[in-house]
PDB file of C-alpha atoms in Angstrom:
ATOM      1  CA  MET A   1      69.092 123.826 118.811  1.00  0.00           C
ATOM      2  CA  GLY A   2      65.709 122.219 118.335  1.00  0.00           C
ATOM      3  CA  ALA A   3      64.052 120.008 120.895  1.00  0.00           C
ATOM      4  CA  GLY A   4      66.005 116.800 121.379  1.00  0.00           C
ATOM      5  CA  ALA A   5      68.868 118.026 119.191  1.00  0.00           C
ATOM      6  CA  GLN A   6      72.008 115.914 119.168  1.00  0.00           C
ATOM      7  CA  ARG A   7      75.685 116.801 119.585  1.00  0.00           C
ATOM      8  CA  PRO A   8      76.688 119.366 116.917  1.00  0.00           C
ATOM      9  CA  VAL A   9      79.154 118.491 114.176  1.00  0.00           C
ATOM     10  CA  LEU A  10      81.889 121.003 113.318  1.00  0.00           C
ATOM     11  CA  VAL A  11      83.107 121.304 109.719  1.00  0.00           C
ATOM     12  CA  ARG A  12      85.385 123.576 107.752  1.00  0.00           C
ATOM     13  CA  ARG A  13      84.294 126.021 105.060  1.00  0.00           C
ATOM     14  CA  ARG A  14      85.160 123.732 102.157  1.00  0.00           C
ATOM     15  CA  TYR A  15      82.317 121.371 103.102  1.00  0.00           C
ATOM     16  CA  VAL A  16      79.840 124.232 103.455  1.00  0.00           C
ATOM     17  CA  CYS A  17      80.888 125.916 100.215  1.00  0.00           C
ATOM     18  CA  ALA A  18      80.232 122.883  97.999  1.00  0.00           C
ATOM     19  CA  TYR A  19      76.921 124.547  97.199  1.00  0.00           C
ATOM     20  CA  GLU A  20      76.245 122.675  93.955  1.00  0.00           C
ATOM     21  CA  VAL A  21      77.807 119.273  94.651  1.00  0.00           C
ATOM     22  CA  GLY A  22      74.668 117.591  95.969  1.00  0.00           C
ATOM     23  CA  PRO A  23      74.943 114.569  98.287  1.00  0.00           C
ATOM     24  CA  ARG A  24      78.348 114.265  99.911  1.00  0.00           C
ATOM     25  CA  PRO A  25      79.614 112.611 103.092  1.00  0.00           C
ATOM     26  CA  LEU A  26      80.462 114.647 106.130  1.00  0.00           C
ATOM     27  CA  PRO A  27      84.238 114.972 106.539  1.00  0.00           C
ATOM     28  CA  ALA A  28      86.102 112.930 109.131  1.00  0.00           C
ATOM     29  CA  PRO A  29      86.444 114.621 112.542  1.00  0.00           C
ATOM     30  CA  ASP A  30      88.965 117.435 112.352  1.00  0.00           C
ATOM     31  CA  PRO A  31      91.618 117.298 115.118  1.00  0.00           C
ATOM     32  CA  VAL A  32      92.017 121.084 115.202  1.00  0.00           C
ATOM     33  CA  LEU A  33      88.276 121.708 115.438  1.00  0.00           C
ATOM     34  CA  ARG A  34      87.949 118.977 118.059  1.00  0.00           C
ATOM     35  CA  TRP A  35      90.683 120.558 120.171  1.00  0.00           C
ATOM     36  CA  GLY A  36      89.076 123.985 120.010  1.00  0.00           C
ATOM     37  CA  ARG A  37      85.497 122.700 120.096  1.00  0.00           C
ATOM     38  CA  PRO A  38      84.053 124.722 123.031  1.00  0.00           C
ATOM     39  CA  GLY A  39      85.340 128.032 121.709  1.00  0.00           C
ATOM     40  CA  VAL A  40      84.505 127.302 118.081  1.00  0.00           C
ATOM     41  CA  LEU A  41      80.968 126.203 118.897  1.00  0.00           C
ATOM     42  CA  ALA A  42      80.353 129.430 120.784  1.00  0.00           C
ATOM     43  CA  VAL A  43      80.995 131.550 117.683  1.00  0.00           C
ATOM     44  CA  SER A  44      79.941 129.088 114.973  1.00  0.00           C
ATOM     45  CA  SER A  45      77.083 129.383 112.489  1.00  0.00           C
ATOM     46  CA  LEU A  46      74.493 126.782 111.524  1.00  0.00           C
ATOM     47  CA  THR A  47      74.945 125.429 108.005  1.00  0.00           C
ATOM     48  CA  SER A  48      72.844 122.226 107.765  1.00  0.00           C
ATOM     49  CA  VAL A  49      72.146 119.074 109.785  1.00  0.00           C
ATOM     50  CA  ALA A  50      73.774 115.652 109.868  1.00  0.00           C
ATOM     51  CA  THR A  51      71.281 113.052 108.697  1.00  0.00           C
ATOM     52  CA  ASP A  52      70.718 110.335 106.120  1.00  0.00           C
ATOM     53  CA  ASP A  53      67.038 111.239 105.936  1.00  0.00           C
ATOM     54  CA  PRO A  54      65.886 112.814 102.646  1.00  0.00           C
ATOM     55  CA  VAL A  55      64.894 116.069 104.296  1.00  0.00           C
ATOM     56  CA  VAL A  56      65.854 119.658 103.458  1.00  0.00           C
ATOM     57  CA  ALA A  57      64.848 123.162 104.496  1.00  0.00           C
ATOM     58  CA  LEU A  58      64.006 125.703 101.809  1.00  0.00           C
ATOM     59  CA  THR A  59      64.925 129.272 102.765  1.00  0.00           C
ATOM     60  CA  PHE A  60      64.038 132.484 100.941  1.00  0.00           C
ATOM     61  CA  ASP A  61      65.954 135.759 101.294  1.00  0.00           C
ATOM     62  CA  ASP A  62      65.465 139.468 100.548  1.00  0.00           C
ATOM     63  CA  GLY A  63      61.684 139.857 100.714  1.00  0.00           C
ATOM     64  CA  PRO A  64      58.949 140.528 101.204  1.00  0.00           C
ATOM     65  CA  ASP A  65      58.209 141.864  97.741  1.00  0.00           C
ATOM     66  CA  PRO A  66      54.618 142.585  96.653  1.00  0.00           C
ATOM     67  CA  ASP A  67      55.304 141.516  93.073  1.00  0.00           C
ATOM     68  CA  GLN A  68      57.070 138.213  93.769  1.00  0.00           C
ATOM     69  CA  THR A  69      56.450 136.986  97.310  1.00  0.00           C
ATOM     70  CA  PRO A  70      52.699 136.311  96.916  1.00  0.00           C
ATOM     71  CA  GLY A  71      53.326 133.908  94.040  1.00  0.00           C
ATOM     72  CA  VAL A  72      56.026 132.086  95.988  1.00  0.00           C
ATOM     73  CA  LEU A  73      53.652 131.775  98.946  1.00  0.00           C
ATOM     74  CA  ASP A  74      50.891 130.525  96.630  1.00  0.00           C
ATOM     75  CA  ALA A  75      53.199 127.822  95.259  1.00  0.00           C
ATOM     76  CA  LEU A  76      54.245 126.699  98.734  1.00  0.00           C
ATOM     77  CA  ALA A  77      50.646 126.680  99.946  1.00  0.00           C
ATOM     78  CA  ALA A  78      49.474 124.623  96.978  1.00  0.00           C
ATOM     79  CA  ALA A  79      52.109 121.996  97.794  1.00  0.00           C
ATOM     80  CA  GLY A  80      51.608 122.178 101.564  1.00  0.00           C
ATOM     81  CA  VAL A  81      55.301 123.031 102.048  1.00  0.00           C
ATOM     82  CA  PRO A  82      56.559 125.200 104.934  1.00  0.00           C
ATOM     83  CA  ALA A  83      59.678 127.294 104.444  1.00  0.00           C
ATOM     84  CA  THR A  84      61.840 129.847 106.247  1.00  0.00           C
ATOM     85  CA  PHE A  85      61.904 133.462 105.074  1.00  0.00           C
ATOM     86  CA  PHE A  86      64.791 135.771 105.976  1.00  0.00           C
ATOM     87  CA  VAL A  87      63.301 139.204 105.454  1.00  0.00           C
ATOM     88  CA  LEU A  88      64.606 142.772 105.393  1.00  0.00           C
ATOM     89  CA  ALA A  89      63.112 144.966 108.105  1.00  0.00           C
ATOM     90  CA  ASP A  90      62.673 147.885 105.699  1.00  0.00           C
ATOM     91  CA  ARG A  91      60.551 145.751 103.390  1.00  0.00           C
ATOM     92  CA  ALA A  92      58.706 144.034 106.247  1.00  0.00           C
ATOM     93  CA  GLU A  93      57.558 147.427 107.517  1.00  0.00           C
ATOM     94  CA  ARG A  94      56.374 148.414 104.041  1.00  0.00           C
ATOM     95  CA  HIS A  95      54.542 145.100 103.479  1.00  0.00           C
ATOM     96  CA  PRO A  96      53.450 143.774 106.891  1.00  0.00           C
ATOM     97  CA  ASP A  97      50.526 141.899 105.316  1.00  0.00           C
ATOM     98  CA  LEU A  98      52.976 139.601 103.532  1.00  0.00           C
ATOM     99  CA  VAL A  99      54.933 138.932 106.725  1.00  0.00           C
ATOM    100  CA  HIS A 100      51.714 138.131 108.553  1.00  0.00           C
ATOM    101  CA  ARG A 101      50.676 135.827 105.730  1.00  0.00           C
ATOM    102  CA  MET A 102      53.984 133.954 106.002  1.00  0.00           C
ATOM    103  CA  VAL A 103      53.352 133.234 109.667  1.00  0.00           C
ATOM    104  CA  ALA A 104      49.669 132.403 109.167  1.00  0.00           C
ATOM    105  CA  GLU A 105      50.575 129.814 106.524  1.00  0.00           C
ATOM    106  CA  GLY A 106      53.074 128.018 108.747  1.00  0.00           C
ATOM    107  CA  HIS A 107      56.341 129.549 107.621  1.00  0.00           C
ATOM    108  CA  VAL A 108      59.114 130.748 109.911  1.00  0.00           C
ATOM    109  CA  VAL A 109      60.359 134.342 109.625  1.00  0.00           C
ATOM    110  CA  GLY A 110      63.926 135.360 110.427  1.00  0.00           C
ATOM    111  CA  LEU A 111      65.940 138.553 109.997  1.00  0.00           C
ATOM    112  CA  HIS A 112      68.141 139.248 106.967  1.00  0.00           C
ATOM    113  CA  GLY A 113      68.986 142.788 108.070  1.00  0.00           C
ATOM    114  CA  GLU A 114      67.478 146.244 108.144  1.00  0.00           C
ATOM    115  CA  ASP A 115      68.372 146.480 104.473  1.00  0.00           C
ATOM    116  CA  HIS A 116      70.821 144.607 102.245  1.00  0.00           C
ATOM    117  CA  THR A 117      73.975 146.344 103.457  1.00  0.00           C
ATOM    118  CA  ARG A 118      77.050 144.115 103.672  1.00  0.00           C
ATOM    119  CA  LEU A 119      77.667 144.491 107.409  1.00  0.00           C
ATOM    120  CA  SER A 120      81.161 142.980 107.314  1.00  0.00           C
ATOM    121  CA  THR A 121      82.343 146.264 105.779  1.00  0.00           C
ATOM    122  CA  LEU A 122      81.220 148.270 108.826  1.00  0.00           C
ATOM    123  CA  PRO A 123      82.736 148.658 112.294  1.00  0.00           C
ATOM    124  CA  VAL A 124      81.547 145.800 114.486  1.00  0.00           C
ATOM    125  CA  HIS A 125      79.624 148.045 116.896  1.00  0.00           C
ATOM    126  CA  GLU A 126      77.725 149.613 113.982  1.00  0.00           C
ATOM    127  CA  ALA A 127      76.973 146.205 112.447  1.00  0.00           C
ATOM    128  CA  LEU A 128      75.598 144.916 115.746  1.00  0.00           C
ATOM    129  CA  THR A 129      73.567 148.076 116.250  1.00  0.00           C
ATOM    130  CA  ARG A 130      71.945 147.503 112.872  1.00  0.00           C
ATOM    131  CA  ILE A 131      71.242 143.841 113.649  1.00  0.00           C
ATOM    132  CA  ARG A 132      69.728 144.701 117.029  1.00  0.00           C
ATOM    133  CA  ARG A 133      67.648 147.500 115.530  1.00  0.00           C
ATOM    134  CA  GLY A 134      66.544 145.335 112.598  1.00  0.00           C
ATOM    135  CA  ARG A 135      65.393 142.592 114.939  1.00  0.00           C
ATOM    136  CA  ARG A 136      63.445 145.085 117.056  1.00  0.00           C
ATOM    137  CA  ARG A 137      61.750 146.500 113.959  1.00  0.00           C
ATOM    138  CA  LEU A 138      60.872 143.052 112.623  1.00  0.00           C
ATOM    139  CA  GLU A 139      59.574 141.906 115.998  1.00  0.00           C
ATOM    140  CA  HIS A 140      57.308 144.963 116.029  1.00  0.00           C
ATOM    141  CA  VAL A 141      55.864 143.873 112.677  1.00  0.00           C
ATOM    142  CA  LEU A 142      55.535 140.237 113.730  1.00  0.00           C
ATOM    143  CA  GLY A 143      54.384 140.813 117.281  1.00  0.00           C
ATOM    144  CA  ALA A 144      56.629 137.890 118.226  1.00  0.00           C
ATOM    145  CA  PRO A 145      60.313 137.221 119.008  1.00  0.00           C
ATOM    146  CA  VAL A 146      62.828 136.771 116.192  1.00  0.00           C
ATOM    147  CA  THR A 147      65.489 134.111 116.839  1.00  0.00           C
ATOM    148  CA  LEU A 148      66.991 133.380 113.398  1.00  0.00           C
ATOM    149  CA  TYR A 149      69.341 135.628 111.437  1.00  0.00           C
ATOM    150  CA  ARG A 150      71.077 135.338 108.081  1.00  0.00           C
ATOM    151  CA  PRO A 151      73.621 138.059 107.252  1.00  0.00           C
ATOM    152  CA  ALA A 152      73.295 139.682 103.838  1.00  0.00           C
ATOM    153  CA  TYR A 153      75.703 137.941 101.436  1.00  0.00           C
ATOM    154  CA  GLY A 154      76.420 135.492 104.272  1.00  0.00           C
ATOM    155  CA  ALA A 155      79.060 138.076 105.187  1.00  0.00           C
ATOM    156  CA  GLN A 156      80.156 138.627 108.776  1.00  0.00           C
ATOM    157  CA  ARG A 157      83.300 139.364 110.741  1.00  0.00           C
ATOM    158  CA  LEU A 158      84.287 137.112 113.637  1.00  0.00           C
ATOM    159  CA  LEU A 159      83.426 139.649 116.352  1.00  0.00           C
ATOM    160  CA  GLN A 160      80.170 140.355 114.557  1.00  0.00           C
ATOM    161  CA  ALA A 161      79.320 136.647 114.759  1.00  0.00           C
ATOM    162  CA  VAL A 162      80.206 136.616 118.460  1.00  0.00           C
ATOM    163  CA  GLY A 163      78.004 139.636 119.107  1.00  0.00           C
ATOM    164  CA  THR A 164      75.132 138.225 117.065  1.00  0.00           C
ATOM    165  CA  ARG A 165      75.178 135.001 119.080  1.00  0.00           C
ATOM    166  CA  LEU A 166      75.258 137.050 122.302  1.00  0.00           C
ATOM    167  CA  LEU A 167      72.125 138.833 121.108  1.00  0.00           C
ATOM    168  CA  GLY A 168      70.414 135.442 121.211  1.00  0.00           C
ATOM    169  CA  LEU A 169      70.210 135.010 117.432  1.00  0.00           C
ATOM    170  CA  GLU A 170      71.026 131.773 115.642  1.00  0.00           C
ATOM    171  CA  ILE A 171      73.079 132.525 112.519  1.00  0.00           C
ATOM    172  CA  VAL A 172      71.768 130.404 109.642  1.00  0.00           C
ATOM    173  CA  LEU A 173      73.837 129.865 106.489  1.00  0.00           C
ATOM    174  CA  TRP A 174      73.263 127.249 103.766  1.00  0.00           C
ATOM    175  CA  THR A 175      74.913 124.322 101.971  1.00  0.00           C
ATOM    176  CA  ALA A 176      72.999 124.323  98.667  1.00  0.00           C
ATOM    177  CA  TRP A 177      71.835 127.003  96.285  1.00  0.00           C
ATOM    178  CA  ALA A 178      70.276 127.519  92.853  1.00  0.00           C
ATOM    179  CA  ARG A 179      72.119 130.695  91.780  1.00  0.00           C
ATOM    180  CA  ASP A 180      68.685 132.233  91.359  1.00  0.00           C
ATOM    181  CA  TRP A 181      70.162 135.718  91.079  1.00  0.00           C
ATOM    182  CA  GLU A 182      71.371 134.834  87.548  1.00  0.00           C
ATOM    183  CA  PRO A 183      69.132 135.119  84.470  1.00  0.00           C
ATOM    184  CA  ALA A 184      67.708 131.718  83.504  1.00  0.00           C
ATOM    185  CA  THR A 185      64.398 129.962  82.972  1.00  0.00           C
ATOM    186  CA  ALA A 186      62.334 128.804  85.946  1.00  0.00           C
ATOM    187  CA  GLU A 187      63.047 125.171  85.044  1.00  0.00           C
ATOM    188  CA  ALA A 188      66.792 125.768  84.786  1.00  0.00           C
ATOM    189  CA  VAL A 189      66.894 127.391  88.219  1.00  0.00           C
ATOM    190  CA  ALA A 190      64.796 124.587  89.722  1.00  0.00           C
ATOM    191  CA  ASP A 191      67.130 122.063  88.108  1.00  0.00           C
ATOM    192  CA  ARG A 192      70.134 123.696  89.775  1.00  0.00           C
ATOM    193  CA  ALA A 193      68.445 123.401  93.143  1.00  0.00           C
ATOM    194  CA  VAL A 194      67.436 119.772  92.619  1.00  0.00           C
ATOM    195  CA  ARG A 195      71.013 118.840  91.736  1.00  0.00           C
ATOM    196  CA  ALA A 196      72.391 120.755  94.717  1.00  0.00           C
ATOM    197  CA  VAL A 197      70.295 119.286  97.538  1.00  0.00           C
ATOM    198  CA  HIS A 198      71.618 116.681  99.942  1.00  0.00           C
ATOM    199  CA  PRO A 199      70.192 115.097 103.109  1.00  0.00           C
ATOM    200  CA  GLY A 200      69.969 117.754 105.799  1.00  0.00           C
ATOM    201  CA  ALA A 201      70.640 120.675 103.458  1.00  0.00           C
ATOM    202  CA  VAL A 202      69.616 124.249 104.031  1.00  0.00           C
ATOM    203  CA  VAL A 203      68.803 125.532 100.537  1.00  0.00           C
ATOM    204  CA  LEU A 204      69.322 129.186  99.620  1.00  0.00           C
ATOM    205  CA  LEU A 205      66.605 130.750  97.437  1.00  0.00           C
ATOM    206  CA  HIS A 206      65.143 134.243  97.025  1.00  0.00           C
ATOM    207  CA  ASP A 207      61.616 135.604  96.863  1.00  0.00           C
ATOM    208  CA  ALA A 208      63.032 139.008  95.890  1.00  0.00           C
ATOM    209  CA  THR A 209      66.304 140.585  94.833  1.00  0.00           C
ATOM    210  CA  GLY A 210      68.082 142.505  97.563  1.00  0.00           C
ATOM    211  CA  ASP A 211      70.315 144.465  95.208  1.00  0.00           C
ATOM    212  CA  ALA A 212      67.894 145.306  92.414  1.00  0.00           C
ATOM    213  CA  GLU A 213      68.327 148.887  91.231  1.00  0.00           C
ATOM    214  CA  PRO A 214      65.251 150.956  90.335  1.00  0.00           C
ATOM    215  CA  GLY A 215      64.511 150.436  86.671  1.00  0.00           C
ATOM    216  CA  SER A 216      66.867 147.482  86.318  1.00  0.00           C
ATOM    217  CA  ALA A 217      65.967 144.668  83.943  1.00  0.00           C
ATOM    218  CA  PRO A 218      63.935 141.855  85.585  1.00  0.00           C
ATOM    219  CA  LEU A 219      65.187 138.305  85.769  1.00  0.00           C
ATOM    220  CA  LEU A 220      64.065 135.995  83.000  1.00  0.00           C
ATOM    221  CA  PHE A 221      62.242 133.538  85.243  1.00  0.00           C
ATOM    222  CA  ASP A 222      59.116 133.626  87.382  1.00  0.00           C
ATOM    223  CA  ARG A 223      59.961 132.916  91.030  1.00  0.00           C
ATOM    224  CA  ALA A 224      56.524 131.429  91.679  1.00  0.00           C
ATOM    225  CA  ALA A 225      56.884 129.060  88.735  1.00  0.00           C
ATOM    226  CA  MET A 226      60.376 128.109  89.863  1.00  0.00           C
ATOM    227  CA  THR A 227      59.142 127.395  93.391  1.00  0.00           C
ATOM    228  CA  ALA A 228      56.241 125.290  92.143  1.00  0.00           C
ATOM    229  CA  SER A 229      58.547 123.285  89.880  1.00  0.00           C
ATOM    230  CA  LEU A 230      61.155 122.801  92.600  1.00  0.00           C
ATOM    231  CA  VAL A 231      58.814 121.564  95.318  1.00  0.00           C
ATOM    232  CA  ALA A 232      57.045 119.221  92.890  1.00  0.00           C
ATOM    233  CA  ARG A 233      60.309 117.701  91.659  1.00  0.00           C
ATOM    234  CA  LEU A 234      61.716 117.299  95.155  1.00  0.00           C
ATOM    235  CA  ALA A 235      58.494 115.618  96.296  1.00  0.00           C
ATOM    236  CA  ASP A 236      58.611 113.271  93.294  1.00  0.00           C
ATOM    237  CA  ASP A 237      62.184 112.356  94.267  1.00  0.00           C
ATOM    238  CA  GLY A 238      61.116 111.510  97.816  1.00  0.00           C
ATOM    239  CA  TRP A 239      62.385 114.588  99.642  1.00  0.00           C
ATOM    240  CA  SER A 240      60.595 116.011 102.689  1.00  0.00           C
ATOM    241  CA  LEU A 241      60.611 119.802 103.012  1.00  0.00           C
ATOM    242  CA  CYS A 242      60.469 121.660 106.312  1.00  0.00           C
ATOM    243  CA  THR A 243      61.432 124.826 108.169  1.00  0.00           C
ATOM    244  CA  VAL A 244      64.883 125.375 109.668  1.00  0.00           C
ATOM    245  CA  PRO A 245      63.657 124.770 113.260  1.00  0.00           C
ATOM    246  CA  ASP A 246      61.981 121.524 112.198  1.00  0.00           C
ATOM    247  CA  LEU A 247      65.121 120.451 110.335  1.00  0.00           C
ATOM    248  CA  LEU A 248      67.069 120.884 113.571  1.00  0.00           C
ATOM    249  CA  SER A 249      64.581 119.024 115.736  1.00  0.00           C
ATOM    250  CA  GLY A 250      66.196 115.792 116.960  1.00  0.00           C
ATOM    251  CA  ARG A 251      69.138 116.081 114.554  1.00  0.00           C
ATOM    252  CA  SER A 252      72.783 117.090 114.918  1.00  0.00           C
ATOM    253  CA  ALA A 253      73.468 120.610 113.695  1.00  0.00           C
ATOM    254  CA  VAL A 254      76.367 120.972 111.265  1.00  0.00           C
ATOM    255  CA  ARG A 255      78.191 124.158 112.236  1.00  0.00           C
ATOM    256  CA  ALA A 256      81.163 126.097 110.908  1.00  0.00           C
ATOM    257  CA  LEU A 257      83.379 128.964 111.956  1.00  0.00           C
ATOM    258  CA  TRP A 258      82.259 131.489 109.346  1.00  0.00           C
ATOM    259  CA  ALA A 259      83.833 134.926 109.109  1.00  0.00           C
ATOM    260  CA  GLU A 260      85.437 137.204 106.546  1.00  0.00           C
ATOM    261  CA  ARG A 261      88.934 138.486 106.965  1.00  0.00           C
ATOM    262  CA  PRO A 262      89.149 142.303 106.918  1.00  0.00           C
ATOM    263  CA  ALA A 263      90.889 142.322 103.530  1.00  0.00           C
ATOM    264  CA  ALA A 264      88.129 140.188 101.995  1.00  0.00           C
ATOM    265  CA  ALA A 265      85.458 142.495 103.357  1.00  0.00           C
ATOM    266  CA  ARG A 266      87.218 145.536 101.932  1.00  0.00           C
ATOM    267  CA  ALA A 267      87.614 143.858  98.546  1.00  0.00           C
ATOM    268  CA  ALA A 268      83.923 142.922  98.462  1.00  0.00           C
ATOM    269  CA  ALA A 269      82.947 146.457  99.403  1.00  0.00           C
ATOM    270  CA  GLY A 270      84.951 147.786  96.488  1.00  0.00           C
ATOM    271  CA  GLY A 271      83.364 145.392  94.008  1.00  0.00           C
ATOM    272  CA  ASP A 272      79.812 144.395  93.170  1.00  0.00           C
ATOM    273  CA  GLY A 273      79.198 142.664  96.496  1.00  0.00           C
ATOM    274  CA  GLY A 274      79.088 139.173  94.990  1.00  0.00           C
ATOM    275  CA  ALA A 275      75.937 137.099  94.909  1.00  0.00           C
ATOM    276  CA  PRO A 276      72.822 138.919  96.178  1.00  0.00           C
ATOM    277  CA  VAL A 277      72.170 136.571  99.058  1.00  0.00           C
TER     278      VAL A 277
END
């Protein structure tokens, strides 16, 4: 938790998964979660914060990408907005200049994985080995500790979550998104995000596409243009934008027990993997 953070709030998945609802009240205290609070907190994942303040954290997954990340960084710099980037170690090693630029411009860098493998489909020990190795590789690029982690697809098994927390990593999910993996115009994607935000939200965005196949058709929108439009519209509506650590500072974390059942992981592995988050 950030400095001065308050008592965490535990919620169920249905609150977290209302990704496009926008402002909504926190649910009433859950008797089951309250009874199991110490154990649940130990294995829970961060989803957002509890606040009435018009503040949100923008997060970007799957980069860095030399074609798309620079424009996103330009848009954030022009608006003076800090964000949090969950990067892939493979790409960070190929493009260390972009990772260094993120840090130099006031952004926070976390781990999204070595690559975009859905770790919930792997044995827990292998998943944790990959997380540990990915963090070590990213820390070598950064020259600084990595403390934030977002699993690819938001997919993790319960024991994987336990092990990740024991590694000293905070698991960061989200409560709002723009479905920016779907073809659309930059304005349409920004509009989705504007409608989805709520006080204390962690917003899921992408500065690259984790699952793009070589030679695949590009999306129809410019990520830099989308970012510029989004931050301008949020500012006009009175929202403050910050990094995940700053969002947590002095506020109550909203946390959830977040894990796939084995059958769900197997089904996802047999399909298209779902949204490229």
